[in-house]
PDB file of C-alpha atoms and ligand atoms in Angstrom:
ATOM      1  CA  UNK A  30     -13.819   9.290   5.677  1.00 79.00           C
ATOM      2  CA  UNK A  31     -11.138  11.167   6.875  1.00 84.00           C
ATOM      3  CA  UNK A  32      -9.420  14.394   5.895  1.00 89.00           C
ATOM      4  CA  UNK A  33      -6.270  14.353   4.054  1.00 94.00           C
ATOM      5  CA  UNK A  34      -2.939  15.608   6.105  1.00 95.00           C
ATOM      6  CA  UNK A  35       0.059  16.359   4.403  1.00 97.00           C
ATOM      7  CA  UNK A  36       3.608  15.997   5.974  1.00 96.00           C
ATOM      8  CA  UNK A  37       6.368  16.705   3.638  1.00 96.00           C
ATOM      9  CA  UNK A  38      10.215  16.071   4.616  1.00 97.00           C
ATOM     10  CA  UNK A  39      13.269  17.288   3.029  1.00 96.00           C
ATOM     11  CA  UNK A  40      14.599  14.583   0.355  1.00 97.00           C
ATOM     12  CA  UNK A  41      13.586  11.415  -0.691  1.00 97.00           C
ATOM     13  CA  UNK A  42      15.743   9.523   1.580  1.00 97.00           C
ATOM     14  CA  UNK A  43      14.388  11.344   4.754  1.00 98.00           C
ATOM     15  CA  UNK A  44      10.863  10.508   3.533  1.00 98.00           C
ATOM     16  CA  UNK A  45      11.656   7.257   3.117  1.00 98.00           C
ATOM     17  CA  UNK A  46      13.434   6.994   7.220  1.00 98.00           C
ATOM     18  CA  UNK A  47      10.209   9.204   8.340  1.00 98.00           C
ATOM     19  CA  UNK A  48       7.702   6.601   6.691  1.00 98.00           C
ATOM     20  CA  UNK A  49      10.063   3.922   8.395  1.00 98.00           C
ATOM     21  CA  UNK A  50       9.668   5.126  11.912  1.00 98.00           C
ATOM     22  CA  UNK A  51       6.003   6.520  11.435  1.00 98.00           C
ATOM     23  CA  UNK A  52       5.372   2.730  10.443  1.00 98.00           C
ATOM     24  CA  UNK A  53       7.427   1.095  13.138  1.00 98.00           C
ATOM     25  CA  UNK A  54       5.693   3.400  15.824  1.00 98.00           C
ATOM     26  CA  UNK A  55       1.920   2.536  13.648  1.00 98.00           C
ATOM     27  CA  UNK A  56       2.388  -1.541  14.389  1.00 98.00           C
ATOM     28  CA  UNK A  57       3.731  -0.823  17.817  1.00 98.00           C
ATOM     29  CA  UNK A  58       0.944   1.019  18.640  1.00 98.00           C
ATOM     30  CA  UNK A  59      -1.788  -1.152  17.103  1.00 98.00           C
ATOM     31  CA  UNK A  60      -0.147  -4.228  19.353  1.00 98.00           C
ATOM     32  CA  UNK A  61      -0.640  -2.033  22.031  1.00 98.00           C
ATOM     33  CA  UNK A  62      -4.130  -1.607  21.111  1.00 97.00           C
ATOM     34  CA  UNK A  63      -5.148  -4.972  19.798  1.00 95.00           C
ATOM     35  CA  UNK A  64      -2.298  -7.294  20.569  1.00 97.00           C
ATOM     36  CA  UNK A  65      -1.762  -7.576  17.291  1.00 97.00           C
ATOM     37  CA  UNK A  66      -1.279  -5.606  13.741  1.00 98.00           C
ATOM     38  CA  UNK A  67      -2.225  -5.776  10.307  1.00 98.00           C
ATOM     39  CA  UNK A  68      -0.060  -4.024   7.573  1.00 98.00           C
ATOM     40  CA  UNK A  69      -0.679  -3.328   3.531  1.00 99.00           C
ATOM     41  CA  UNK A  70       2.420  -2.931   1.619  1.00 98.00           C
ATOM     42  CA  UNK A  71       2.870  -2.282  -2.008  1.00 98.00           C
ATOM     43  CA  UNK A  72       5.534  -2.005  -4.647  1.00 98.00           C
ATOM     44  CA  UNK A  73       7.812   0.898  -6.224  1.00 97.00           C
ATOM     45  CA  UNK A  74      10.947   2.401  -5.498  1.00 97.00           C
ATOM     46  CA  UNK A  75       9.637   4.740  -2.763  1.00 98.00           C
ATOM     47  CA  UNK A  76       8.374   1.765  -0.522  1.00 98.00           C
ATOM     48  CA  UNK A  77      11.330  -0.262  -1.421  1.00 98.00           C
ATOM     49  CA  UNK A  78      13.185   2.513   0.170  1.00 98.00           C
ATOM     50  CA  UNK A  79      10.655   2.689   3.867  1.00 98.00           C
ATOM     51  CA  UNK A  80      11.324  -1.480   3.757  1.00 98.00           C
ATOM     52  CA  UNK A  81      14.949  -1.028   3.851  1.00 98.00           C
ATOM     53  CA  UNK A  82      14.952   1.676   6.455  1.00 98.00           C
ATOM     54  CA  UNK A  83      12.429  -0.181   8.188  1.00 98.00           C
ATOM     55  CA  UNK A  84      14.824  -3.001   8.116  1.00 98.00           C
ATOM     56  CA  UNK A  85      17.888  -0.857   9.287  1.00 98.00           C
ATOM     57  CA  UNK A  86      15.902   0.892  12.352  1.00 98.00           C
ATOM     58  CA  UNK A  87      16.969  -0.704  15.865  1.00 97.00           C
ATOM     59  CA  UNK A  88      13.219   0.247  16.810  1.00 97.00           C
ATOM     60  CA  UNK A  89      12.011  -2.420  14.584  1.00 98.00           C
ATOM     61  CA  UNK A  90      13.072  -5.331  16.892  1.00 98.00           C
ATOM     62  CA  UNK A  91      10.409  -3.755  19.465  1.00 98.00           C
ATOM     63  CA  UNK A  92       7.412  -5.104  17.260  1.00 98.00           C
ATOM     64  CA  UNK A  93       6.526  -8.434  17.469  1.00 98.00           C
ATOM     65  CA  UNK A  94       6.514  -9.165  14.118  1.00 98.00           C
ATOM     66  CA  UNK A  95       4.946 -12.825  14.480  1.00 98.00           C
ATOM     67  CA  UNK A  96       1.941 -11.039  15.661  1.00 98.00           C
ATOM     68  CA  UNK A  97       2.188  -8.822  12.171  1.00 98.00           C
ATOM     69  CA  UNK A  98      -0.375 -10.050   9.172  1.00 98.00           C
ATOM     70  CA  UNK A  99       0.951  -8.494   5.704  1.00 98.00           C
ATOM     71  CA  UNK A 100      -0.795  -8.408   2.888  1.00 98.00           C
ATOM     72  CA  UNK A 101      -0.171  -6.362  -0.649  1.00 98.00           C
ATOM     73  CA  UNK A 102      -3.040  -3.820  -2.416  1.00 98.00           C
ATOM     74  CA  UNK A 103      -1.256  -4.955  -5.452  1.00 98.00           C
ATOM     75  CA  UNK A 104       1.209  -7.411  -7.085  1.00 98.00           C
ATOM     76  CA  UNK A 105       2.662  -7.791 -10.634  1.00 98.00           C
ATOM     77  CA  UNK A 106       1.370 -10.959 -12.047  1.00 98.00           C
ATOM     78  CA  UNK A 107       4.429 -12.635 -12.613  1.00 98.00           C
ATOM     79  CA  UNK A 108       5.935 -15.916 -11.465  1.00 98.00           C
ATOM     80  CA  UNK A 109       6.517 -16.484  -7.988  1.00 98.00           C
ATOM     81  CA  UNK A 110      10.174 -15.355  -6.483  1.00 97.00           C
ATOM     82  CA  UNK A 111      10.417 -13.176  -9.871  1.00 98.00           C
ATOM     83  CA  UNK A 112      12.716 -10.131  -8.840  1.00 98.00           C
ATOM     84  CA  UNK A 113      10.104  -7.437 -10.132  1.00 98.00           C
ATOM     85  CA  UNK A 114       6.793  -8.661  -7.716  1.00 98.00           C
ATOM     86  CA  UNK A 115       6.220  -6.282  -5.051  1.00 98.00           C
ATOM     87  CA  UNK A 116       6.298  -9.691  -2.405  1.00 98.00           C
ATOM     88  CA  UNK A 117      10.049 -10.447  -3.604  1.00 98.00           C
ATOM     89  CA  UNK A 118      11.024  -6.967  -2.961  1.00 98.00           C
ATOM     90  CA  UNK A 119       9.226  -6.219   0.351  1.00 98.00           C
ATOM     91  CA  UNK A 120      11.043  -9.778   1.328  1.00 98.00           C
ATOM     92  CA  UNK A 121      14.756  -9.162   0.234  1.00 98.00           C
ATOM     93  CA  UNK A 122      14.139  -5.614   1.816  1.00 98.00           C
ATOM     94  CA  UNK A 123      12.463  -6.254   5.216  1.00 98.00           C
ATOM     95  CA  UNK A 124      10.669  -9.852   5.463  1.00 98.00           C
ATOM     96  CA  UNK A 125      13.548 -11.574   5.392  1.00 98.00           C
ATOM     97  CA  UNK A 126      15.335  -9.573   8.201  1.00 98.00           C
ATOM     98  CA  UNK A 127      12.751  -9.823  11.026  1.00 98.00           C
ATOM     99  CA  UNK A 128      10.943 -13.048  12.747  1.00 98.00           C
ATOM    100  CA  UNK A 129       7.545 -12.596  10.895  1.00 98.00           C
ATOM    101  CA  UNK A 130       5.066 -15.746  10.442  1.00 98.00           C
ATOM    102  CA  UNK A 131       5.462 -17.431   7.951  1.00 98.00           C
ATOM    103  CA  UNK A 132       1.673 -17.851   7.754  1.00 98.00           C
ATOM    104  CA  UNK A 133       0.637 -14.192   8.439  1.00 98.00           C
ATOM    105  CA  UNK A 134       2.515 -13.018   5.329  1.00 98.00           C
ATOM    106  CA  UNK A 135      -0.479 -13.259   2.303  1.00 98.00           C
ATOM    107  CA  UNK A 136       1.107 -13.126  -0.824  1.00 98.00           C
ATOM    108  CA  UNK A 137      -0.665 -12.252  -3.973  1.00 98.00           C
ATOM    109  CA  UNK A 138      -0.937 -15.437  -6.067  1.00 98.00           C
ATOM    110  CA  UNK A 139       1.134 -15.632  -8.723  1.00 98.00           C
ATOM    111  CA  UNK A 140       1.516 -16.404 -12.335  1.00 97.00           C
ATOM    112  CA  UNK A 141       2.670 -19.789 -11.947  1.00 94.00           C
ATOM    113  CA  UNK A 142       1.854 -22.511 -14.471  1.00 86.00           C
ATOM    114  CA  UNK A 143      -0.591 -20.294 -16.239  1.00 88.00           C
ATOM    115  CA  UNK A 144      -2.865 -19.242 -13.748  1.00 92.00           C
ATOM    116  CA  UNK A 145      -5.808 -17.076 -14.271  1.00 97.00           C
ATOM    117  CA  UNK A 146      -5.719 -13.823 -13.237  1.00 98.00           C
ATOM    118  CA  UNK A 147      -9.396 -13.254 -12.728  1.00 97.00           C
ATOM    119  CA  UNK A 148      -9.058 -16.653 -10.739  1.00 97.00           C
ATOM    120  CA  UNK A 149      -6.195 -15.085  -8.637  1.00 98.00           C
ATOM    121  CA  UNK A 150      -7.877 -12.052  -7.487  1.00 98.00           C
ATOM    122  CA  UNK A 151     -10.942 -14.492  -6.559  1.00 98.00           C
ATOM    123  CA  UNK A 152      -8.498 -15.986  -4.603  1.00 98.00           C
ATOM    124  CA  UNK A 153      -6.964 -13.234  -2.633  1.00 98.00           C
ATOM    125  CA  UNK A 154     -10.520 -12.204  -2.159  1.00 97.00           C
ATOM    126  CA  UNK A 155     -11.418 -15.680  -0.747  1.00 96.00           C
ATOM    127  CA  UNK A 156      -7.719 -15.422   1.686  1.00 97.00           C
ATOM    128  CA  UNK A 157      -9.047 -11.939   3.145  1.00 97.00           C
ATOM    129  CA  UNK A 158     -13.128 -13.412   3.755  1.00 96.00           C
ATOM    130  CA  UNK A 159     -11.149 -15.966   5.637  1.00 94.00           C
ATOM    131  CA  UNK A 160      -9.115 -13.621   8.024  1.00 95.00           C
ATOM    132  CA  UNK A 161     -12.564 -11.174   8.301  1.00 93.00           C
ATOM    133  CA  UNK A 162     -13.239 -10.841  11.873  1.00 77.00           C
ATOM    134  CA  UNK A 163     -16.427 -12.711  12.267  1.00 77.00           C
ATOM    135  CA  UNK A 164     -19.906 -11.055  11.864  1.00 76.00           C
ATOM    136  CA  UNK A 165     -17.860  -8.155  10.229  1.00 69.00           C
ATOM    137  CA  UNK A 166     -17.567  -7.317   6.316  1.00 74.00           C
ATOM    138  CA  UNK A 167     -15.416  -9.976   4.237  1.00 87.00           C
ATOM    139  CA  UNK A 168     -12.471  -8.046   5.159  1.00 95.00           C
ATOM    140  CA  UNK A 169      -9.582  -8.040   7.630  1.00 96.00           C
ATOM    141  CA  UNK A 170      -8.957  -4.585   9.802  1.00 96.00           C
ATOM    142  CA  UNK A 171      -6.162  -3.163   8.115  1.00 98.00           C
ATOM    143  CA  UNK A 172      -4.496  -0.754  10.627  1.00 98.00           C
ATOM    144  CA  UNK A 173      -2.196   0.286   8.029  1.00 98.00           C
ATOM    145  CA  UNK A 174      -2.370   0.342   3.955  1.00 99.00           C
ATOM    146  CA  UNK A 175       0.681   2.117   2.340  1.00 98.00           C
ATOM    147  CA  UNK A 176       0.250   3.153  -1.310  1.00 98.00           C
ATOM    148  CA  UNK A 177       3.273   4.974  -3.789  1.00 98.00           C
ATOM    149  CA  UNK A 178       1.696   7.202  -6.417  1.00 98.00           C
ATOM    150  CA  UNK A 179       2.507   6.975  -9.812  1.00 98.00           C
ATOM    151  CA  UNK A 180       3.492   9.996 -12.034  1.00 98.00           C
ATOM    152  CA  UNK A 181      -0.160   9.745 -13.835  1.00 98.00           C
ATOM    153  CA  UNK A 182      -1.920   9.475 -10.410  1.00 98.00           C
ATOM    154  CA  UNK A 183      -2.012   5.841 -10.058  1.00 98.00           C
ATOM    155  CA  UNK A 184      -2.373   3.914  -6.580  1.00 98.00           C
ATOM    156  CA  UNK A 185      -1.781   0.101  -6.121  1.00 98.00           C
ATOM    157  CA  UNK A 186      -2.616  -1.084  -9.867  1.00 98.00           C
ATOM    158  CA  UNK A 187      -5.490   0.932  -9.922  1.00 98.00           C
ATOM    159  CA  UNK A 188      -4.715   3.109 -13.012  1.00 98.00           C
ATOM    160  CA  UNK A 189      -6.547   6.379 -14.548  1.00 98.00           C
ATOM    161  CA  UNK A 190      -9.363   5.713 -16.666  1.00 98.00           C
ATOM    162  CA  UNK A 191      -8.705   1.709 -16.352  1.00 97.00           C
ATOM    163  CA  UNK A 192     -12.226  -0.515 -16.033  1.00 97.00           C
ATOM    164  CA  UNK A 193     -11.104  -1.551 -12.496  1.00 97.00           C
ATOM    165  CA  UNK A 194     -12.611   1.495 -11.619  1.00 97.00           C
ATOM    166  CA  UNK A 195     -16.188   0.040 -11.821  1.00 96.00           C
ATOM    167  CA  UNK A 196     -15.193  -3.496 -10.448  1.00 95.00           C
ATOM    168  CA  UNK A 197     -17.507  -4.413  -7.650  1.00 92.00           C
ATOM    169  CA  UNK A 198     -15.443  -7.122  -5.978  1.00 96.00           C
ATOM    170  CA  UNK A 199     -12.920  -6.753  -3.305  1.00 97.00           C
ATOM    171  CA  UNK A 200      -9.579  -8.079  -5.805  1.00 98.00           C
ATOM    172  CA  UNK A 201      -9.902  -7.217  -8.937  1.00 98.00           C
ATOM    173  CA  UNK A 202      -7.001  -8.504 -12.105  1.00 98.00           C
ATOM    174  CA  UNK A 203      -5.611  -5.621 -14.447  1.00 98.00           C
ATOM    175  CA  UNK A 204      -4.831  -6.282 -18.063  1.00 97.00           C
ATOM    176  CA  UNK A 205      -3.343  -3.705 -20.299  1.00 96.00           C
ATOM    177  CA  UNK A 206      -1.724  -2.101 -17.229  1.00 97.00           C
ATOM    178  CA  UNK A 207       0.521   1.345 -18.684  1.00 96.00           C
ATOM    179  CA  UNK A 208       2.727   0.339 -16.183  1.00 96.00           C
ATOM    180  CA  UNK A 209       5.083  -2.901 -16.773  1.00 96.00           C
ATOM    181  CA  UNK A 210       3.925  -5.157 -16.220  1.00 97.00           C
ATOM    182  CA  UNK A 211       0.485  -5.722 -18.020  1.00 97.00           C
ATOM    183  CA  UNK A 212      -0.942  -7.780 -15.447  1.00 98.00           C
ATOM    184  CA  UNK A 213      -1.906  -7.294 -12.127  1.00 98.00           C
ATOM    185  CA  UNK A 214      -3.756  -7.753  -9.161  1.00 98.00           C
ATOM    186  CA  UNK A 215      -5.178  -5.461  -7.094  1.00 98.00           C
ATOM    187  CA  UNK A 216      -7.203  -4.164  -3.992  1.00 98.00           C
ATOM    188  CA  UNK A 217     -10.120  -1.689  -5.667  1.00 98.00           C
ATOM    189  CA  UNK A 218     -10.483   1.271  -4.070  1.00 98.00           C
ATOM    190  CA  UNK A 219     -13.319   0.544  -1.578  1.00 97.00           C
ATOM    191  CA  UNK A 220     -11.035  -1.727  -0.058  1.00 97.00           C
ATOM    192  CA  UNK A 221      -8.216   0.397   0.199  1.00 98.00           C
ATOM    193  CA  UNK A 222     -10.783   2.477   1.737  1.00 98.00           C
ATOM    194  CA  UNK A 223     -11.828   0.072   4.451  1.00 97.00           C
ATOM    195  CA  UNK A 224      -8.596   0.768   6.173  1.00 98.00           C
ATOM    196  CA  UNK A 225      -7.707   2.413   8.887  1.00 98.00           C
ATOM    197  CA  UNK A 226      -5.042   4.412   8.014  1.00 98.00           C
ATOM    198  CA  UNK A 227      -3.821   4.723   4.275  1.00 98.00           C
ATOM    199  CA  UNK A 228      -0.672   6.580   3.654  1.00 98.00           C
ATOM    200  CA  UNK A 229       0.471   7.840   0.673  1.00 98.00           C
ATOM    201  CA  UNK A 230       4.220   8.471  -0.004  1.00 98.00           C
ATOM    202  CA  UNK A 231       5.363  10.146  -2.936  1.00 98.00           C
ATOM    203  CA  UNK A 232       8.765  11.418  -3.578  1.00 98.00           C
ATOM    204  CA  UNK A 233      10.378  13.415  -6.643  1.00 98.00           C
ATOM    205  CA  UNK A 234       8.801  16.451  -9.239  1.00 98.00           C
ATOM    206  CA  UNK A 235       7.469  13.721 -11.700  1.00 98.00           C
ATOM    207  CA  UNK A 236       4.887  12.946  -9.067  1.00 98.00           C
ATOM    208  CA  UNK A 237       4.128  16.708  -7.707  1.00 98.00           C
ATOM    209  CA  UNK A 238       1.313  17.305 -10.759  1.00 98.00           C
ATOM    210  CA  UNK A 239      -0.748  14.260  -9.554  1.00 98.00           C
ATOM    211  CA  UNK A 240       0.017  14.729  -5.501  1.00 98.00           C
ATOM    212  CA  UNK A 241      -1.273  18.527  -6.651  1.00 98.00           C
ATOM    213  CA  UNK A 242      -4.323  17.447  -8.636  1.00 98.00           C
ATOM    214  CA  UNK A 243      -5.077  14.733  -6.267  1.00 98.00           C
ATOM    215  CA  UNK A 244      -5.159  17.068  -3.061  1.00 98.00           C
ATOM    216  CA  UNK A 245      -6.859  19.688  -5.283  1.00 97.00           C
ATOM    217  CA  UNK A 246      -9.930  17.111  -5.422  1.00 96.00           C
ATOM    218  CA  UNK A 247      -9.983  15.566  -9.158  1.00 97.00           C
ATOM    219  CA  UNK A 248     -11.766  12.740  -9.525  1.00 98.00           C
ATOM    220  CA  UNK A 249     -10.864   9.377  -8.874  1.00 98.00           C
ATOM    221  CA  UNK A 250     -11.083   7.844 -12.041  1.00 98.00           C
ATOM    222  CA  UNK A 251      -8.857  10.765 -13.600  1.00 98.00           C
ATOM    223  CA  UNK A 252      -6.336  10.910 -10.593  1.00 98.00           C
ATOM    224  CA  UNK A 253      -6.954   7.109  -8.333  1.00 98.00           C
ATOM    225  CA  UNK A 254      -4.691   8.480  -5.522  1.00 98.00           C
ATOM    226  CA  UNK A 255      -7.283  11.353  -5.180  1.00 98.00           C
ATOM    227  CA  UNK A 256      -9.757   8.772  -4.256  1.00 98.00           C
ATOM    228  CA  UNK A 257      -8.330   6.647  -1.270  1.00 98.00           C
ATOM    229  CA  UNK A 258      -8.836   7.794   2.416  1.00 98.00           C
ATOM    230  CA  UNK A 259      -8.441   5.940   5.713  1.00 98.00           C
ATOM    231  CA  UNK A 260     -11.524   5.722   7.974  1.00 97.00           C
ATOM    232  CA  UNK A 261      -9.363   7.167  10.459  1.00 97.00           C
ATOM    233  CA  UNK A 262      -6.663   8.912   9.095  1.00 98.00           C
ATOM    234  CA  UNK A 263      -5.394  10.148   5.354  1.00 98.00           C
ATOM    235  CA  UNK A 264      -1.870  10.836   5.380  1.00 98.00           C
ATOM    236  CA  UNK A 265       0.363  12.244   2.687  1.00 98.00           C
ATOM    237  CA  UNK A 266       3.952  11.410   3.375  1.00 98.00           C
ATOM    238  CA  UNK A 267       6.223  13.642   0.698  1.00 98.00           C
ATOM    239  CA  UNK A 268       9.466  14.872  -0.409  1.00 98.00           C
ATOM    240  CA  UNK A 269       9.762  18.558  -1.113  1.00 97.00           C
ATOM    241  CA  UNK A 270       9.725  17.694  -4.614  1.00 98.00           C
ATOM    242  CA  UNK A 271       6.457  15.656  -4.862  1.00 98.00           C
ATOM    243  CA  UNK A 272       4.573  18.193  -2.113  1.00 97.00           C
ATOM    244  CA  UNK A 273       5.531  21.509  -5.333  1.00 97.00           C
ATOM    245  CA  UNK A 274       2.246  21.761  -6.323  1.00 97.00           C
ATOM    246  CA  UNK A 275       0.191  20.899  -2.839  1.00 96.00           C
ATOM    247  CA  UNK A 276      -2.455  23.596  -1.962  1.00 94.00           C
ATOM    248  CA  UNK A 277      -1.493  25.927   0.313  1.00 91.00           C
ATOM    249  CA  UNK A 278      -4.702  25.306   2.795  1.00 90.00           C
ATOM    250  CA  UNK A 279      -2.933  21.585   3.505  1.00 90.00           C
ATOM    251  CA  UNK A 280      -1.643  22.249   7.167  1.00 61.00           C
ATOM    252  CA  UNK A 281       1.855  20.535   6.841  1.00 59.00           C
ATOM    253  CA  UNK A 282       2.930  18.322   9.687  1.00 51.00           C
ATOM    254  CA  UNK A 283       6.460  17.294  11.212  1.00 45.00           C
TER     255      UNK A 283
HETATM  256  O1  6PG B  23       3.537  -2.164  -8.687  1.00 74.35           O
HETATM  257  C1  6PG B  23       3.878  -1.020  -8.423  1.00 74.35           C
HETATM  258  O2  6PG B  23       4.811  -0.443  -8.972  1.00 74.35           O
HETATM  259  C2  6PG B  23       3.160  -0.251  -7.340  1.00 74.35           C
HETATM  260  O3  6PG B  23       2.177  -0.922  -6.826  1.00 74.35           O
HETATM  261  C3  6PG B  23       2.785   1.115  -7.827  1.00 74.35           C
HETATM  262  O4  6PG B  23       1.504   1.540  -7.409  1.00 74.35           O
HETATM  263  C4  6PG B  23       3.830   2.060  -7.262  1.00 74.35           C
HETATM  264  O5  6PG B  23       3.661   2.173  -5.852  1.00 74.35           O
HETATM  265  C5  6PG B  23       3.748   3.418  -7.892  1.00 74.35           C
HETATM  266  O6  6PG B  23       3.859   3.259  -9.297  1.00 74.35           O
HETATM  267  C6  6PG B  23       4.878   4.326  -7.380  1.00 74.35           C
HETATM  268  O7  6PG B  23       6.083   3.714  -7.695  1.00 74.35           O
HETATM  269  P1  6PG B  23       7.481   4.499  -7.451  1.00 74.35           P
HETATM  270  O8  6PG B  23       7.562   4.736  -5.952  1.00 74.35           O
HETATM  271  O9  6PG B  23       8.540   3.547  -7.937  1.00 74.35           O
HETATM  272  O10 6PG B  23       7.420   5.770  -8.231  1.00 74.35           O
END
């Protein structure tokens, strides 16, 4: 388990170019490493905003992005191509602008003809066990999972308080999210936990009471971002805003 870092940039647009380039130079690096790279993405404004710059960086035609496996730690369990899932937005805002495979990109299932959502996350379960690297646990290597943080403390769709907390599988559904909408899928937190670096980016005051309380070491099920860690590296990405309430012992990086 690694210890959190905490880098915090000016505005929320400068967060969102840092993220950009930190995750350009991330797959670039794992290539390097591994000849190929594995990425988490999720949904929100904030990581709408790292897609996009991701998308506008000249540096992003240095990855070979048919060697890049996406997933999501979470999707809104609505019908496929529907505007509000996290897969249509990371796709109008970077998929769809660089050469990626089509069959390295793993979708969340979706709602489609009234599909189960206990059913789904058995599926998405069942896609990862698949793309496990053999004799290892039923999981991929993730060499990057990004996560926004919600104003309440939130990562992914796992929420404060919510039963998904004590969910022993990998994929877990969400009913009766707070969030809009009330159904979703998610990675549980020991899976967001098997990767190897999970960043958080959080940008704006309405999320500086949970970044605080999270980096202040609440509990998990009160504050879910204060519960994820990489195995080799936590990072905080943050705006001025979102870092108000940080404690002071967090060495800040550039
Ligand atoms: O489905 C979602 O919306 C995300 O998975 C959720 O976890 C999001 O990342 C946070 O709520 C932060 O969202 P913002 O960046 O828009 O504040």
């Amino acid at each position: 388990m690694s210890e959190a870092s905490v880098a915090v940039h000016a505005d929320a647009d400068l967060l969102a170019q840092a993220v950009a380039a930190r995750l350009v130079v991330r797959l670039l690096d794992a290539q390097a490493a591994r000849g190929q790279a594995s990425v988490v993405l999720t949904g929100g404004r904030i990581a709408a905003a790292v897609y996009r710059a991701v998308a506008a960086l000249p540096a992003r035609d240095a990855v070979d992005w048919s060697r890049v496996d996406v997933w999501w730690g979470d999707e809104r369990f609505l019908p496929a191509g529907d505007p509000e899932r996290n897969e249509t937005q990371a796709r109008a805002a970077l998929l769809d602008a660089v050469p990626v495979d089509p069959d390295r990109i793993h979708p969340m299932p979706a709602s489609d003809g009234g599909a189960d959502p206990e059913e789904a996350a058995a599926r998405y379960a069942a896609e990862l066990a698949r793309a496990a690297r053999p004799g290892t646990a039923a999981l991929p290597h993730f060499d990057v999972l990004m996560l926004g943080v919600g104003e309440d403390g939130h990562v992914a769709s796992v929420f404060p308080e919510h039963p998904v907390h004590y969910e022993n599988r990998p994929v877990s559904a969400v009913r009766g999210s707070p969030k809009p909408p009330p159904v979703r899928i998610t990675l549980t937190l020991p899976t967001i936990n098997t990767a190897e670096e999970v960043w958080l980016v959080a940008g704006g005051a309405d999320k500086a009471h949970a970044v605080g309380m999270a980096l202040a070491g609440a509990g998990p099920v009160q504050i879910p971002a204060a519960g994820v860690h990489g195995t080799g590296r936590t990072l905080w990405l943050l705006d001025r805003a979102a870092a108000a309430s940080v404690p002071a012992r967090f060495r800040s990086l550039r």
